[in-house]
Amino acid sequence: MKFSEQWLREWVNPEISTQELVDKLTMAGLEVDGFEYLGDSFTGVVVGEIVAAEQHPDADKLQVCSINVGDASDEELQIICGAPNARKGIKVAVAMIGAVLPGDFKIKKAKLRGVHSFGMLCSETELNIGEGSDGIVELPLEAPLGQDLKQLLNLEDHVIDVDLTPNRGDCLGVRGIAREVGVLTQEDVNFVEPKAVASEVSDKLDIKLSAPQACPRYLGRVIKGVNPEAQTPQWMVQRIERSGVRSIDPVVDVTNYVLLEMGHPMHAFDLAKIDGAIDVRMAKKDEKLTLLDGQEVELTEDTLMIADSSKPLAIAGVMGGEHSGVNSETKDIFLESAYFDAIAIAGKARQYGLHTDASHRYERGVDYELQRTAMERATELLLEIVGGQPGAIIEAKDQSAMPEKRHLTLRRERIKRVVGVSFDDAQVEDILTRLGLGLTPADEGWDVSVPSFRFDIDNEESLIEELVRVYGYNNLPIRKPQGEMAMFMQNENRIFKDLLRELLVNRGYQEAITYSFVEPKLQAVLEPELKPLALMNPISSEMGVMRTNLLTGLVSAAKFNINRQQSRIRFFEMGLRFDTSGDELQQIPTLAGLLAGRRYTESWNGDARKVDFYDIKGDLEALLSTTKRRFEFKPSSKEILHPGQSADIVLGGKVVGYLGKLHPEIQQKVDLDLDAFVFEIDLEALSERELPKFAPLLKFPSIRRDLAVIVDETVKGGELIDFIVKIGGNLLTDAFIFDIYKGEHLDHGKKSVALAMTLRHPEKTLEDAEINSVVDKVVTGLEEEYRAVLRN
């Protein structure tokens, strides 16, 4: 927002320089982008009068003018001028010899077609004070001769440009900026409080709120008999133009002036163009409106409109319509002042390719109690400039849709805890009261009433932020950070993810990070039994659903690398998969891996064999061994895996993962050129480990006994070991398989399993009878349970 420093100082005038003022605003969070001194644009330009103008003897388009500059010179100046409006009796801007104009253009004595010229008569563009370039500046006839043009045009002023954050809509007016300056400098603010204007005519329009949630308050007033030929006062033109708003006509200038002064947008309609009552409603289907800028827009049904009984008049909070706007023939006007909900206006200007001062403010929030004050202020100025007879203010209001005034609690201890320093009660009360907040003392601090113009203050921390920014961040004491060295509880059985990462990296894997949203078709191939969650607004069609497993990303990464001549792929990823099988979406931390290609890196003496099921099973067993928990591998029926080379990972009777080779059909569908082996396991199953327990070292020797039993091929080796451990008793300390034989001398469907058993007594050396008793018990049990036959 741009504003005139002179205008601001009429509201609050601290005894500080412009630079100090700018610094205070910036440090308080109202960052100043820059400021410009208007008097820098030119020097040496004074008021003069053309006392004679004669045709140049050798040029048809030039005149030889005699200029009286009063006390600035003892005699009249002769200046050559080619402006068509140069004539006797007008006051003009005279650049004297030695003057410097914008662009570092220095005025020197010149000779044009044989005639001397001692200066220059200037246009608005040449002085950079306006857009007029067709002729020289014509100054008011009452302008004193010889007066410095800077003084006449009031150019001893700065234009300050403040870059406000979206939450500070209360400062989009000189009123709000002045309030801030008053707090920062502890100066009183001269708030403009307009008096109520008495009604002189009975004319009024009925107002209907058809969309009260979007517009809960709307005020209107008729003013009859305005003077269409009136001119906007120069002081008002200067202020609005220095704020970046173009002067148009007195009525529009007044509404813009109130917008810039109070931060409240207003609009004036030509009363003669309004048919019946005012209706604040949503746009109808296929409705169109030609805006003030001449653009015709087709309105959408979610657009809030100001309309009459037969047609739309304006897009609420954005721009008025062309046919109902004020023009040079307007005699009677209808002035509006409304509160529109910020959400209802947000984005509407951009939707129609617009950005207006009104929409900029309404989108950020406008004071919902300021409408009547703005109406009275605008009426006051209009009657002063264009005259007329005002009617009564007509107000339509839906109190149930109006924002409620917020009340917050501010505690002394909370201030100290958040900021690190304590504030005196008097200091807190002074700062917050000057900011417009109402304070009532309470046991632990204050009950705070938040004013209607501060939409951004909605919790206790917001109040503390106000205290600190006004107090000054640079005034807070500097302290070195302090931290207490305190021990904290940490479960020894916890396994950190970094340990799992390190283990896999040491086994030749590389970590991959892929998107959580994946291609729907690829996801359906790799997880046909589970429907993924579709995204409402996907980045692209290739990223349309949330992944139900991590393999989708890993398979895509593997395919990308294989297509670039990578012959050895070892990837793993840790991330979330999104399970939609239950009533609610579950986000499950998961670890997945993929192997493909060569078992070892390519070398002159290396092994060229490809990876197989036992490679990935060995890597996974190394991973599982970190937990010291008893995992089981059982045949898997997962559709995407090869039925003869796959397994489920089971912990405590629950399937927590799987591993195996991708099914050849799946591999063909995803277009992988190498056989791929994959695993996926819930990270929760790997998050804890069994802690080792101390046992005294045994002094007595262990005894090993080997058995070879013939069983059905369908019997799993793991089941045999579990059974032996179960029935072996306390003397059995270990059991494992060291050989499996199939072939000659064995019946079809049979296999020989060689078992090793280790026995030890903690307090003595075992005797043969004790050893044989355990062995016989195991053999008998195997015979009964698995119809095992002891092999001789």
XYZ file of C-alpha atoms in Angstrom, residues 324-671:
348
model
C -24.998 1.551 -13.645
C -21.818 3.539 -12.968
C -21.627 7.255 -12.262
C -20.847 9.485 -15.259
C -20.839 13.175 -16.250
C -24.643 13.182 -16.628
C -25.427 11.653 -13.233
C -27.748 13.783 -11.101
C -28.664 11.363 -8.313
C -26.513 8.614 -6.809
C -27.017 5.571 -4.610
C -24.088 5.091 -2.261
C -23.383 1.598 -0.879
C -21.267 0.400 2.049
C -21.294 -3.317 2.812
C -19.597 -6.087 4.746
C -18.786 -9.091 2.564
C -17.408 -12.308 3.987
C -13.742 -12.738 2.962
C -14.280 -16.362 1.892
C -17.136 -15.351 -0.442
C -14.931 -12.769 -2.194
C -11.616 -14.679 -2.150
C -10.458 -15.636 -5.631
C -13.387 -14.058 -7.470
C -11.331 -11.202 -8.934
C -8.703 -13.654 -10.252
C -11.488 -15.855 -11.609
C -12.508 -13.035 -13.939
C -8.961 -11.866 -14.662
C -9.242 -8.830 -12.369
C -7.504 -7.317 -9.382
C -9.044 -4.248 -7.771
C -8.370 -2.214 -4.669
C -11.740 -3.350 -3.311
C -11.132 -7.074 -3.857
C -7.630 -6.740 -2.397
C -9.166 -5.507 0.854
C -12.262 -7.694 1.006
C -10.193 -10.837 0.431
C -8.089 -9.971 3.493
C -11.007 -8.974 5.663
C -12.742 -5.651 6.258
C -13.871 -4.310 9.639
C -17.457 -5.546 10.024
C -18.382 -2.545 12.199
C -16.992 0.201 9.932
C -19.757 0.377 7.296
C -21.819 3.186 8.859
C -18.732 5.279 9.665
C -17.499 4.937 6.068
C -20.930 5.886 4.753
C -21.077 9.050 6.882
C -17.513 10.006 5.913
C -18.222 9.588 2.198
C -21.490 11.529 2.509
C -19.712 14.346 4.329
C -17.101 14.667 1.568
C -19.617 14.367 -1.269
C -21.844 17.128 0.116
C -18.755 19.326 0.453
C -17.582 18.733 -3.132
C -20.604 17.929 -5.337
C -23.419 19.070 -3.064
C -26.823 17.379 -3.134
C -29.496 16.331 -0.679
C -28.856 13.137 1.308
C -31.477 10.627 2.281
C -31.501 8.393 5.335
C -29.091 5.465 5.639
C -30.981 2.240 4.951
C -29.409 -0.841 6.559
C -30.119 -4.525 5.993
C -28.467 -6.858 8.481
C -28.574 -10.567 9.354
C -27.118 -10.686 12.850
C -26.918 -14.500 12.880
C -24.436 -14.395 9.972
C -22.304 -11.585 11.380
C -18.907 -12.438 12.913
C -18.888 -12.682 16.687
C -16.579 -10.552 18.762
C -13.704 -12.609 20.123
C -12.675 -12.695 23.777
C -9.303 -14.150 24.760
C -7.327 -14.721 27.942
C -3.783 -13.390 28.293
C -1.702 -14.775 31.184
C 1.398 -13.201 32.659
C 3.156 -16.549 33.008
C 2.406 -17.415 29.400
C 4.018 -14.173 28.240
C 7.156 -14.963 30.203
C 7.267 -18.539 28.981
C 6.838 -17.665 25.295
C 9.009 -14.533 25.167
C 11.521 -15.341 27.880
C 11.091 -11.981 29.633
C 8.397 -10.443 31.799
C 6.396 -7.339 30.877
C 5.057 -4.831 33.391
C 1.280 -4.822 33.672
C 1.190 -1.129 32.783
C 3.270 -1.783 29.668
C 1.001 -4.623 28.530
C -2.106 -2.535 29.078
C -0.676 0.512 27.310
C 0.424 -1.411 24.200
C -2.728 -3.476 23.769
C -5.077 -0.577 24.576
C -3.401 1.630 21.976
C -3.806 -1.190 19.473
C -7.549 -0.983 20.063
C -7.967 -4.046 22.273
C -10.116 -3.923 25.403
C -8.505 -5.244 28.609
C -10.176 -6.323 31.844
C -7.904 -7.441 34.743
C -8.223 -11.095 35.758
C -6.562 -13.345 38.367
C -3.732 -14.595 36.123
C -3.644 -11.717 33.653
C -6.323 -10.115 31.514
C -9.512 -10.870 29.657
C -9.010 -9.316 26.231
C -11.716 -8.123 23.861
C -10.486 -8.219 20.245
C -11.681 -5.336 18.045
C -13.619 -6.001 14.863
C -10.775 -4.825 12.604
C -8.212 -7.389 13.860
C -9.132 -10.627 12.104
C -5.664 -12.048 12.732
C -5.807 -12.086 16.557
C -7.455 -15.379 17.449
C -5.411 -16.911 20.288
C -3.169 -16.074 23.220
C 0.015 -16.340 21.166
C -1.317 -13.704 18.760
C -1.671 -11.294 21.681
C 1.880 -12.040 22.816
C 3.138 -11.457 19.273
C 1.485 -8.026 19.324
C 3.273 -7.189 22.568
C 6.674 -8.236 21.298
C 6.510 -6.581 17.882
C 5.453 -3.262 19.407
C 8.001 -3.568 22.206
C 10.600 -4.277 19.526
C 12.310 -7.524 18.693
C 15.624 -5.686 18.764
C 14.903 -4.576 22.338
C 14.612 -8.104 23.704
C 17.613 -9.095 25.864
C 20.285 -11.184 24.184
C 20.902 -14.479 25.917
C 22.972 -17.485 25.050
C 20.978 -20.649 24.469
C 20.752 -22.832 27.544
C 20.130 -26.524 27.520
C 19.948 -28.977 30.368
C 21.975 -32.143 30.026
C 19.392 -34.650 31.159
C 19.213 -38.393 30.693
C 16.046 -39.697 29.125
C 14.508 -43.101 29.047
C 15.251 -45.186 26.001
C 14.092 -48.734 25.476
C 17.045 -50.993 24.778
C 14.867 -53.290 22.729
C 14.067 -50.566 20.191
C 15.566 -50.953 16.714
C 16.201 -47.707 14.867
C 15.575 -47.436 11.134
C 19.148 -46.353 10.535
C 20.360 -49.761 11.774
C 18.175 -51.496 9.188
C 19.359 -49.097 6.478
C 23.004 -49.704 7.345
C 22.544 -53.471 7.273
C 20.950 -53.422 3.829
C 23.526 -50.965 2.446
C 26.308 -53.220 3.719
C 24.714 -56.058 1.778
C 24.886 -54.071 -1.464
C 21.466 -52.400 -1.507
C 20.786 -48.781 -2.423
C 17.963 -46.813 -0.820
C 15.296 -45.489 -3.180
C 12.712 -42.822 -2.466
C 9.663 -42.934 -4.720
C 6.339 -41.088 -4.868
C 3.462 -42.117 -2.615
C 1.064 -41.612 -5.531
C 1.472 -43.986 -8.430
C 0.038 -45.042 -11.768
C -3.372 -46.750 -11.317
C -2.743 -49.456 -13.947
C 0.643 -50.466 -12.532
C -0.788 -50.496 -9.005
C -3.628 -52.769 -10.129
C -1.103 -55.210 -11.630
C 1.061 -55.365 -8.492
C -1.835 -55.361 -5.974
C -4.924 -56.762 -7.765
C -6.740 -57.711 -4.561
C -6.826 -54.198 -3.052
C -8.477 -51.082 -4.487
C -6.271 -47.998 -4.021
C -7.412 -44.573 -2.858
C -7.874 -42.266 -5.862
C -6.649 -38.660 -5.690
C -9.180 -35.891 -6.338
C -6.609 -33.594 -7.991
C -3.674 -35.727 -9.181
C -0.489 -34.101 -10.468
C -0.832 -36.206 -13.597
C -2.619 -39.332 -14.792
C 0.538 -41.335 -13.969
C 0.146 -40.309 -10.309
C -3.560 -40.868 -9.801
C -3.776 -43.170 -6.751
C -2.085 -43.708 -3.397
C 0.197 -46.745 -3.350
C -1.009 -49.855 -1.516
C 2.498 -51.302 -1.534
C 6.040 -50.054 -2.058
C 6.750 -52.417 -4.945
C 5.091 -50.117 -7.476
C 7.789 -47.484 -7.072
C 10.624 -50.007 -6.812
C 9.535 -51.874 -9.943
C 9.386 -48.577 -11.851
C 12.848 -47.634 -10.575
C 14.241 -51.055 -11.504
C 12.740 -50.853 -14.984
C 14.231 -47.369 -15.442
C 17.703 -48.642 -14.503
C 17.504 -51.870 -16.527
C 16.571 -49.836 -19.596
C 19.831 -47.959 -19.079
C 22.069 -51.035 -19.140
C 22.257 -51.621 -15.395
C 22.747 -55.370 -14.951
C 22.680 -55.561 -11.143
C 19.726 -54.055 -9.231
C 19.449 -54.001 -5.428
C 16.933 -51.458 -4.107
C 15.159 -50.968 -0.811
C 12.718 -48.314 0.394
C 11.167 -47.311 3.702
C 7.858 -45.486 3.519
C 4.115 -45.576 3.992
C 1.677 -47.757 2.147
C -2.002 -46.893 2.220
C -4.337 -49.752 3.099
C -8.017 -49.271 2.177
C -9.210 -52.746 3.138
C -10.743 -51.666 6.461
C -13.342 -49.088 7.415
C -10.717 -46.365 7.607
C -7.634 -45.620 5.563
C -4.519 -46.979 7.289
C -1.029 -45.604 6.744
C 1.366 -48.467 7.441
C 5.157 -47.941 7.721
C 6.747 -50.550 5.471
C 10.140 -51.787 4.314
C 10.430 -53.255 0.818
C 13.256 -54.495 -1.362
C 13.931 -55.688 -4.902
C 16.762 -57.783 -6.390
C 17.393 -58.429 -10.064
C 20.264 -59.347 -12.348
C 23.741 -60.538 -11.367
C 24.544 -61.883 -7.917
C 27.930 -60.139 -7.855
C 29.302 -57.109 -9.623
C 30.805 -57.826 -13.006
C 34.487 -58.798 -12.782
C 37.129 -60.804 -14.698
C 37.111 -63.456 -11.989
C 33.573 -62.972 -10.720
C 30.613 -65.280 -10.659
C 28.184 -64.512 -13.489
C 25.244 -66.306 -11.888
C 21.924 -64.499 -11.420
C 20.256 -63.897 -8.062
C 17.708 -66.448 -6.912
C 15.159 -66.932 -4.150
C 17.790 -67.860 -1.564
C 19.695 -64.619 -2.112
C 16.757 -62.477 -1.102
C 15.784 -64.919 1.626
C 19.309 -64.715 3.052
C 19.235 -60.900 3.025
C 15.878 -60.916 4.740
C 16.992 -63.452 7.344
C 19.962 -61.206 8.150
C 17.497 -58.362 8.613
C 15.192 -60.444 10.795
C 18.061 -61.723 12.896
C 18.582 -58.234 14.354
C 15.321 -58.657 16.284
C 16.210 -62.030 17.891
C 12.514 -62.840 17.467
C 11.236 -66.082 16.002
C 9.985 -65.463 12.478
C 8.617 -68.269 10.337
C 8.503 -68.684 6.567
C 5.376 -70.350 5.207
C 4.279 -70.933 1.597
C 2.605 -67.853 0.145
C -0.487 -67.694 -2.013
C 0.085 -64.089 -3.088
C -0.991 -63.703 -6.707
C 1.919 -61.561 -7.856
C 4.558 -64.089 -6.690
C 5.795 -67.319 -8.276
C 3.978 -70.148 -6.419
C 7.118 -72.286 -6.117
C 9.467 -69.471 -5.051
C 7.581 -67.392 -2.493
C 6.856 -67.325 1.202
C 4.899 -65.383 3.802
C 6.759 -63.982 6.792
C 4.940 -64.906 9.985
C 5.445 -63.549 13.489
C 3.338 -64.803 16.363
C 0.847 -66.403 13.972
C 0.337 -63.156 12.028
C 1.546 -62.556 8.480
C 3.731 -59.433 8.584
C 5.270 -59.625 5.106
C 6.223 -61.716 2.123
C 9.099 -62.472 -0.221
C 9.609 -64.263 -3.487
C 10.043 -64.064 -7.204
C 7.649 -61.972 -9.289
C 5.268 -64.194 -11.210
C 6.327 -64.502 -14.876
C 2.968 -63.092 -16.008
C 3.339 -60.070 -13.719
C 6.914 -59.600 -14.892
C 5.696 -59.583 -18.481
C 2.908 -57.095 -17.722
C 5.266 -54.607 -16.067
C 7.800 -55.147 -18.889
